[in-house]
PDB file of C-alpha atoms in Angstrom:
ATOM      1  CA  ASN A   1       0.000   0.000   0.000  1.00 72.00           C
ATOM      2  CA  ALA A   2       1.266   3.459  -0.882  1.00 77.00           C
ATOM      3  CA  GLY A   3      -1.146   4.992   1.657  1.00 93.00           C
ATOM      4  CA  VAL A   4      -2.020   8.621   0.937  1.00 96.00           C
ATOM      5  CA  THR A   5      -0.046  10.257  -1.840  1.00 97.00           C
ATOM      6  CA  GLN A   6       0.054  13.902  -2.865  1.00 98.00           C
ATOM      7  CA  THR A   7       1.490  15.638  -5.902  1.00 97.00           C
ATOM      8  CA  PRO A   8       3.294  17.880  -6.423  1.00 97.00           C
ATOM      9  CA  LYS A   9       5.548  18.197  -3.357  1.00 97.00           C
ATOM     10  CA  PHE A  10       6.397  21.807  -4.123  1.00 97.00           C
ATOM     11  CA  GLN A  11       4.727  24.398  -6.345  1.00 97.00           C
ATOM     12  CA  VAL A  12       5.246  28.080  -7.052  1.00 97.00           C
ATOM     13  CA  LEU A  13       2.393  29.993  -8.661  1.00 97.00           C
ATOM     14  CA  LYS A  14       1.894  33.556  -9.748  1.00 98.00           C
ATOM     15  CA  THR A  15      -1.115  35.471  -8.493  1.00 98.00           C
ATOM     16  CA  GLY A  16      -4.158  34.669 -10.582  1.00 97.00           C
ATOM     17  CA  GLN A  17      -2.948  31.302 -11.856  1.00 97.00           C
ATOM     18  CA  SER A  18      -4.999  28.176 -11.249  1.00 96.00           C
ATOM     19  CA  MET A  19      -3.838  24.679 -10.436  1.00 96.00           C
ATOM     20  CA  THR A  20      -4.940  21.357  -9.015  1.00 98.00           C
ATOM     21  CA  LEU A  21      -3.340  19.606  -6.068  1.00 98.00           C
ATOM     22  CA  GLN A  22      -3.677  15.863  -6.385  1.00 98.00           C
ATOM     23  CA  CYS A  23      -4.476  13.445  -3.581  1.00 98.00           C
ATOM     24  CA  ALA A  24      -4.948   9.710  -3.879  1.00 98.00           C
ATOM     25  CA  GLN A  25      -5.312   6.820  -1.450  1.00 96.00           C
ATOM     26  CA  ASP A  26      -5.251   3.085  -2.038  1.00 95.00           C
ATOM     27  CA  MET A  27      -6.813   1.963   1.247  1.00 93.00           C
ATOM     28  CA  ASN A  28     -10.446   2.104   0.033  1.00 92.00           C
ATOM     29  CA  HIS A  29     -11.206   4.802   2.595  1.00 92.00           C
ATOM     30  CA  GLU A  30     -14.597   6.478   2.413  1.00 91.00           C
ATOM     31  CA  TYR A  31     -13.501   9.678   4.100  1.00 91.00           C
ATOM     32  CA  MET A  32     -11.052  12.202   2.652  1.00 93.00           C
ATOM     33  CA  SER A  33     -10.226  15.753   3.593  1.00 93.00           C
ATOM     34  CA  TRP A  34      -7.977  18.702   2.781  1.00 96.00           C
ATOM     35  CA  TYR A  35      -6.249  20.882   5.358  1.00 96.00           C
ATOM     36  CA  ARG A  36      -3.963  23.848   5.114  1.00 97.00           C
ATOM     37  CA  GLN A  37      -1.254  24.489   7.659  1.00 96.00           C
ATOM     38  CA  ASP A  38       0.045  27.961   8.342  1.00 92.00           C
ATOM     39  CA  PRO A  39       2.694  28.789  10.957  1.00 80.00           C
ATOM     40  CA  GLY A  40       1.189  29.002  14.437  1.00 71.00           C
ATOM     41  CA  MET A  41      -2.330  28.223  13.243  1.00 75.00           C
ATOM     42  CA  GLY A  42      -2.490  24.466  13.281  1.00 86.00           C
ATOM     43  CA  LEU A  43      -4.431  22.619  10.612  1.00 93.00           C
ATOM     44  CA  ARG A  44      -7.550  24.192   9.169  1.00 93.00           C
ATOM     45  CA  LEU A  45     -10.103  22.203   7.221  1.00 93.00           C
ATOM     46  CA  ILE A  46     -10.757  23.352   3.651  1.00 96.00           C
ATOM     47  CA  HIS A  47     -13.126  20.705   2.244  1.00 96.00           C
ATOM     48  CA  TYR A  48     -13.978  17.127   3.033  1.00 93.00           C
ATOM     49  CA  SER A  49     -15.812  14.174   1.545  1.00 93.00           C
ATOM     50  CA  VAL A  50     -17.610  11.272   3.210  1.00 89.00           C
ATOM     51  CA  GLY A  51     -17.764   9.228   0.022  1.00 91.00           C
ATOM     52  CA  ALA A  52     -17.670   9.355  -3.765  1.00 94.00           C
ATOM     53  CA  GLY A  53     -19.961  12.054  -5.088  1.00 95.00           C
ATOM     54  CA  ILE A  54     -20.306  13.789  -1.710  1.00 94.00           C
ATOM     55  CA  THR A  55     -18.323  16.841  -0.647  1.00 95.00           C
ATOM     56  CA  ASP A  56     -18.789  19.533   1.955  1.00 93.00           C
ATOM     57  CA  GLN A  57     -17.144  22.754   3.009  1.00 93.00           C
ATOM     58  CA  GLY A  58     -14.804  23.068   5.921  1.00 91.00           C
ATOM     59  CA  GLU A  59     -13.643  26.054   7.916  1.00 90.00           C
ATOM     60  CA  VAL A  60     -11.781  27.900   5.120  1.00 94.00           C
ATOM     61  CA  PRO A  61     -13.324  26.880   1.739  1.00 96.00           C
ATOM     62  CA  ASN A  62     -13.151  30.194  -0.128  1.00 96.00           C
ATOM     63  CA  GLY A  63     -10.938  30.095  -3.216  1.00 96.00           C
ATOM     64  CA  TYR A  64     -10.904  26.283  -3.406  1.00 98.00           C
ATOM     65  CA  ASN A  65     -13.017  23.682  -5.184  1.00 97.00           C
ATOM     66  CA  VAL A  66     -13.112  19.917  -4.781  1.00 98.00           C
ATOM     67  CA  SER A  67     -14.792  16.961  -6.405  1.00 96.00           C
ATOM     68  CA  ARG A  68     -14.905  13.261  -5.540  1.00 97.00           C
ATOM     69  CA  SER A  69     -15.686  11.216  -8.624  1.00 97.00           C
ATOM     70  CA  THR A  70     -13.917   8.105  -7.331  1.00 97.00           C
ATOM     71  CA  THR A  71     -13.197   6.642  -3.900  1.00 96.00           C
ATOM     72  CA  GLU A  72      -9.452   6.890  -4.521  1.00 97.00           C
ATOM     73  CA  ASP A  73      -9.007  10.501  -5.641  1.00 98.00           C
ATOM     74  CA  PHE A  74      -9.818  13.851  -4.060  1.00 98.00           C
ATOM     75  CA  PRO A  75      -8.253  16.746  -6.013  1.00 98.00           C
ATOM     76  CA  LEU A  76      -8.167  20.294  -4.672  1.00 98.00           C
ATOM     77  CA  ARG A  77      -8.450  23.107  -7.202  1.00 98.00           C
ATOM     78  CA  LEU A  78      -7.225  26.630  -6.649  1.00 97.00           C
ATOM     79  CA  LEU A  79      -9.339  28.814  -8.903  1.00 92.00           C
ATOM     80  CA  SER A  80      -7.257  32.020  -8.929  1.00 96.00           C
ATOM     81  CA  ALA A  81      -4.229  31.816  -6.663  1.00 97.00           C
ATOM     82  CA  ALA A  82      -3.619  34.583  -4.140  1.00 97.00           C
ATOM     83  CA  PRO A  83      -0.593  35.200  -1.858  1.00 96.00           C
ATOM     84  CA  SER A  84      -2.858  34.395   1.116  1.00 95.00           C
ATOM     85  CA  GLN A  85      -3.015  30.812  -0.173  1.00 97.00           C
ATOM     86  CA  THR A  86       0.695  30.320   0.418  1.00 97.00           C
ATOM     87  CA  SER A  87       0.705  27.382   2.789  1.00 97.00           C
ATOM     88  CA  VAL A  88       1.375  23.697   3.244  1.00 97.00           C
ATOM     89  CA  TYR A  89      -1.552  21.575   2.115  1.00 98.00           C
ATOM     90  CA  PHE A  90      -2.261  18.168   3.599  1.00 97.00           C
ATOM     91  CA  CYS A  91      -4.700  15.575   2.385  1.00 97.00           C
ATOM     92  CA  ALA A  92      -5.974  12.929   4.804  1.00 94.00           C
ATOM     93  CA  SER A  93      -8.112   9.827   4.560  1.00 93.00           C
ATOM     94  CA  GLY A  94      -9.813   7.403   6.908  1.00 89.00           C
ATOM     95  CA  GLN A  95     -12.355   4.632   6.922  1.00 82.00           C
ATOM     96  CA  GLY A  96     -14.812   6.948   8.585  1.00 67.00           C
ATOM     97  CA  GLY A  97     -14.785  10.251  10.402  1.00 57.00           C
ATOM     98  CA  THR A  98     -14.285   8.610  13.756  1.00 62.00           C
ATOM     99  CA  THR A  99     -11.382   6.394  12.846  1.00 70.00           C
ATOM    100  CA  VAL A 100      -7.723   7.114  12.376  1.00 79.00           C
ATOM    101  CA  GLN A 101      -7.051   9.736   9.736  1.00 86.00           C
ATOM    102  CA  TYR A 102      -3.890   9.150   7.704  1.00 91.00           C
ATOM    103  CA  PHE A 103      -2.134  12.185   6.305  1.00 94.00           C
ATOM    104  CA  GLY A 104      -0.328  12.507   3.008  1.00 97.00           C
ATOM    105  CA  PRO A 105       3.191  13.995   2.828  1.00 97.00           C
ATOM    106  CA  GLY A 106       1.931  17.481   1.990  1.00 97.00           C
ATOM    107  CA  THR A 107       2.314  20.024  -0.814  1.00 97.00           C
ATOM    108  CA  ARG A 108       4.203  23.237  -0.115  1.00 96.00           C
ATOM    109  CA  LEU A 109       2.608  25.996  -2.203  1.00 97.00           C
ATOM    110  CA  THR A 110       4.016  29.473  -2.657  1.00 97.00           C
ATOM    111  CA  VAL A 111       2.018  32.166  -4.452  1.00 97.00           C
ATOM    112  CA  THR A 112       3.966  35.229  -5.527  1.00 97.00           C
TER     113      THR A 112
ATOM    114  CA  GLY B   1     -19.031  24.684  15.008  1.00 77.00           C
ATOM    115  CA  GLU B   2     -16.394  23.043  17.145  1.00 84.00           C
ATOM    116  CA  ASN B   3     -13.593  25.142  18.647  1.00 90.00           C
ATOM    117  CA  VAL B   4     -10.485  23.548  20.151  1.00 94.00           C
ATOM    118  CA  GLU B   5      -8.032  25.488  22.287  1.00 96.00           C
ATOM    119  CA  GLN B   6      -4.614  24.078  23.121  1.00 96.00           C
ATOM    120  CA  HIS B   7      -2.103  25.104  25.805  1.00 97.00           C
ATOM    121  CA  PRO B   8       0.740  25.767  26.144  1.00 97.00           C
ATOM    122  CA  SER B   9       1.979  26.855  22.742  1.00 95.00           C
ATOM    123  CA  THR B  10       5.553  25.972  23.683  1.00 97.00           C
ATOM    124  CA  LEU B  11       6.891  23.632  26.342  1.00 98.00           C
ATOM    125  CA  SER B  12      10.472  22.944  27.304  1.00 98.00           C
ATOM    126  CA  VAL B  13      11.350  20.081  29.658  1.00 97.00           C
ATOM    127  CA  GLN B  14      14.470  18.267  30.746  1.00 98.00           C
ATOM    128  CA  GLU B  15      15.031  14.761  29.488  1.00 97.00           C
ATOM    129  CA  GLY B  16      13.324  12.306  31.821  1.00 97.00           C
ATOM    130  CA  ASP B  17      10.728  14.773  33.043  1.00 97.00           C
ATOM    131  CA  SER B  18       7.020  14.566  32.236  1.00 98.00           C
ATOM    132  CA  ALA B  19       5.187  16.808  29.799  1.00 98.00           C
ATOM    133  CA  VAL B  20       1.489  17.676  29.842  1.00 98.00           C
ATOM    134  CA  ILE B  21      -0.462  19.370  27.056  1.00 98.00           C
ATOM    135  CA  LYS B  22      -4.064  20.418  27.582  1.00 98.00           C
ATOM    136  CA  CYS B  23      -6.952  21.002  25.197  1.00 98.00           C
ATOM    137  CA  THR B  24     -10.501  22.199  25.642  1.00 98.00           C
ATOM    138  CA  TYR B  25     -13.350  21.781  23.182  1.00 96.00           C
ATOM    139  CA  SER B  26     -16.656  23.561  22.803  1.00 93.00           C
ATOM    140  CA  ASP B  27     -19.053  21.051  21.219  1.00 90.00           C
ATOM    141  CA  SER B  28     -20.486  18.628  23.767  1.00 89.00           C
ATOM    142  CA  ALA B  29     -21.404  16.327  20.844  1.00 86.00           C
ATOM    143  CA  SER B  30     -17.729  15.639  20.080  1.00 90.00           C
ATOM    144  CA  ASN B  31     -16.895  12.007  20.703  1.00 89.00           C
ATOM    145  CA  TYR B  32     -13.448  11.339  19.232  1.00 91.00           C
ATOM    146  CA  PHE B  33     -10.203  12.991  20.342  1.00 95.00           C
ATOM    147  CA  PRO B  34      -6.923  12.131  18.573  1.00 95.00           C
ATOM    148  CA  TRP B  35      -3.446  13.475  19.228  1.00 97.00           C
ATOM    149  CA  TYR B  36      -0.955  13.954  16.406  1.00 97.00           C
ATOM    150  CA  LYS B  37       2.813  14.430  16.463  1.00 97.00           C
ATOM    151  CA  GLN B  38       4.462  16.404  13.690  1.00 96.00           C
ATOM    152  CA  GLU B  39       8.196  16.525  13.234  1.00 95.00           C
ATOM    153  CA  LEU B  40       9.764  19.343  11.263  1.00 92.00           C
ATOM    154  CA  GLY B  41       8.918  19.102   7.567  1.00 90.00           C
ATOM    155  CA  LYS B  42       6.910  15.900   8.040  1.00 94.00           C
ATOM    156  CA  ARG B  43       3.257  14.966   7.988  1.00 95.00           C
ATOM    157  CA  PRO B  44       1.178  14.740  11.211  1.00 95.00           C
ATOM    158  CA  GLN B  45       1.099  11.222  12.601  1.00 95.00           C
ATOM    159  CA  LEU B  46      -1.385   9.827  15.077  1.00 94.00           C
ATOM    160  CA  ILE B  47       0.159   8.889  18.410  1.00 96.00           C
ATOM    161  CA  ILE B  48      -2.906   8.144  20.515  1.00 96.00           C
ATOM    162  CA  ASP B  49      -6.652   8.706  20.465  1.00 94.00           C
ATOM    163  CA  ILE B  50      -9.564   8.401  22.861  1.00 94.00           C
ATOM    164  CA  ARG B  51     -13.297   8.079  22.444  1.00 90.00           C
ATOM    165  CA  SER B  52     -15.909   9.682  24.635  1.00 84.00           C
ATOM    166  CA  ASN B  53     -16.894   6.453  26.361  1.00 85.00           C
ATOM    167  CA  VAL B  54     -13.406   6.138  27.886  1.00 83.00           C
ATOM    168  CA  GLY B  55     -11.805   8.339  30.539  1.00 91.00           C
ATOM    169  CA  GLU B  56      -8.167   7.389  30.079  1.00 94.00           C
ATOM    170  CA  LYS B  57      -5.981   5.504  27.634  1.00 94.00           C
ATOM    171  CA  LYS B  58      -2.302   4.585  27.871  1.00 96.00           C
ATOM    172  CA  ASP B  59       0.285   3.432  25.387  1.00 94.00           C
ATOM    173  CA  GLN B  60       3.707   2.939  26.945  1.00 96.00           C
ATOM    174  CA  ARG B  61       4.982   6.440  27.885  1.00 97.00           C
ATOM    175  CA  ILE B  62       1.987   8.240  26.442  1.00 98.00           C
ATOM    176  CA  ALA B  63      -1.434   8.661  28.045  1.00 98.00           C
ATOM    177  CA  VAL B  64      -4.519  10.697  27.289  1.00 98.00           C
ATOM    178  CA  THR B  65      -7.246  11.650  29.755  1.00 97.00           C
ATOM    179  CA  LEU B  66     -10.713  12.951  28.941  1.00 96.00           C
ATOM    180  CA  ASN B  67     -13.101  14.904  31.156  1.00 95.00           C
ATOM    181  CA  LYS B  68     -16.395  15.135  29.278  1.00 93.00           C
ATOM    182  CA  THR B  69     -18.085  17.236  31.932  1.00 93.00           C
ATOM    183  CA  ALA B  70     -15.415  19.916  31.769  1.00 94.00           C
ATOM    184  CA  LYS B  71     -14.883  19.357  28.024  1.00 95.00           C
ATOM    185  CA  HIS B  72     -11.158  19.022  28.229  1.00 95.00           C
ATOM    186  CA  PHE B  73      -8.588  16.370  27.428  1.00 97.00           C
ATOM    187  CA  SER B  74      -4.877  16.136  28.048  1.00 98.00           C
ATOM    188  CA  LEU B  75      -1.793  14.402  26.688  1.00 98.00           C
ATOM    189  CA  HIS B  76       0.745  13.107  29.199  1.00 98.00           C
ATOM    190  CA  ILE B  77       4.240  12.038  28.154  1.00 98.00           C
ATOM    191  CA  THR B  78       6.394  10.466  30.860  1.00 97.00           C
ATOM    192  CA  GLU B  79      10.166   9.926  30.870  1.00 98.00           C
ATOM    193  CA  THR B  80      10.593  12.302  27.957  1.00 98.00           C
ATOM    194  CA  GLN B  81      13.383  11.707  25.465  1.00 97.00           C
ATOM    195  CA  PRO B  82      14.996  14.053  22.913  1.00 96.00           C
ATOM    196  CA  GLU B  83      13.147  12.246  20.114  1.00 96.00           C
ATOM    197  CA  ASP B  84       9.863  13.380  21.678  1.00 98.00           C
ATOM    198  CA  SER B  85      10.727  16.911  20.532  1.00 98.00           C
ATOM    199  CA  ALA B  86       8.093  17.889  17.951  1.00 97.00           C
ATOM    200  CA  VAL B  87       4.851  19.809  17.544  1.00 97.00           C
ATOM    201  CA  TYR B  88       1.828  18.087  19.057  1.00 98.00           C
ATOM    202  CA  PHE B  89      -1.739  18.733  17.928  1.00 97.00           C
ATOM    203  CA  CYS B  90      -4.960  17.767  19.625  1.00 97.00           C
ATOM    204  CA  ALA B  91      -8.194  17.451  17.671  1.00 95.00           C
ATOM    205  CA  ALA B  92     -11.877  16.803  18.233  1.00 93.00           C
ATOM    206  CA  LEU B  93     -14.588  15.305  16.070  1.00 88.00           C
ATOM    207  CA  ALA B  94     -18.285  15.965  16.579  1.00 76.00           C
ATOM    208  CA  ALA B  95     -20.808  13.171  16.199  1.00 71.00           C
ATOM    209  CA  THR B  96     -23.208  15.514  14.394  1.00 70.00           C
ATOM    210  CA  GLY B  97     -22.906  18.430  12.018  1.00 68.00           C
ATOM    211  CA  ARG B  98     -19.558  18.870  10.290  1.00 68.00           C
ATOM    212  CA  ARG B  99     -17.993  15.442  10.487  1.00 71.00           C
ATOM    213  CA  ALA B 100     -14.386  16.522  10.288  1.00 81.00           C
ATOM    214  CA  LEU B 101     -11.574  16.994  12.753  1.00 88.00           C
ATOM    215  CA  THR B 102     -11.063  20.409  14.311  1.00 90.00           C
ATOM    216  CA  PHE B 103      -7.459  20.891  15.418  1.00 93.00           C
ATOM    217  CA  GLY B 104      -5.885  22.864  18.203  1.00 94.00           C
ATOM    218  CA  SER B 105      -3.135  25.341  17.305  1.00 93.00           C
ATOM    219  CA  GLY B 106      -0.323  23.034  18.411  1.00 95.00           C
ATOM    220  CA  THR B 107       2.300  22.779  21.149  1.00 97.00           C
ATOM    221  CA  ARG B 108       5.990  22.844  20.359  1.00 96.00           C
ATOM    222  CA  LEU B 109       7.666  20.467  22.801  1.00 98.00           C
ATOM    223  CA  GLN B 110      11.410  20.671  23.263  1.00 98.00           C
ATOM    224  CA  VAL B 111      13.156  18.042  25.367  1.00 97.00           C
ATOM    225  CA  GLN B 112      16.536  19.253  26.574  1.00 95.00           C
ATOM    226  CA  PRO B 113      19.160  16.482  26.868  1.00 92.00           C
TER     227      PRO B 113
END
């Protein structure tokens, strides 16, 4: 099992550009989520999904879109990148919301 | 929604001493409380978790206690070692509403050799 994988590891964008952060898991987990981590602010939930075809907003959803067409994949789209979106992005998955959540290795995004 | 507060933000202890990190939560419906350890540049990794039907859980040098009435839970690390140095995050998950973890802001633990 590869677990939770994320690509790319690093990305630099210019303001206004769009891109998609990829997240995949091979553990057949129903539950997937995206967090951003900023210094001194812990992990904040962006969007999450309780199963294929179902997504919901988290604490900081503005500027991001998600979709869940398959159990394995949960991409995060930045519509028009802003410097405030400079952060480390983590994807996580679990069998359900109340079981262990496994984190991916993260994507470090810089928006200039 | 759920709000989780974590204290202290930094903690420095001597090797062999104990360390305690405390968290409070706001949503009485929360029923799952994991603790994550994050080393520099790495992903968060679960170290211990507790569910609301249990008051205490231990795993070797690590223990977590939960007080549902007061809505707080704590991480206890005994006989600390330099490799325990990391950032620790608590989290809470509500049984209703937004079914996603809400994290505390983290505690940077430094164990001095």
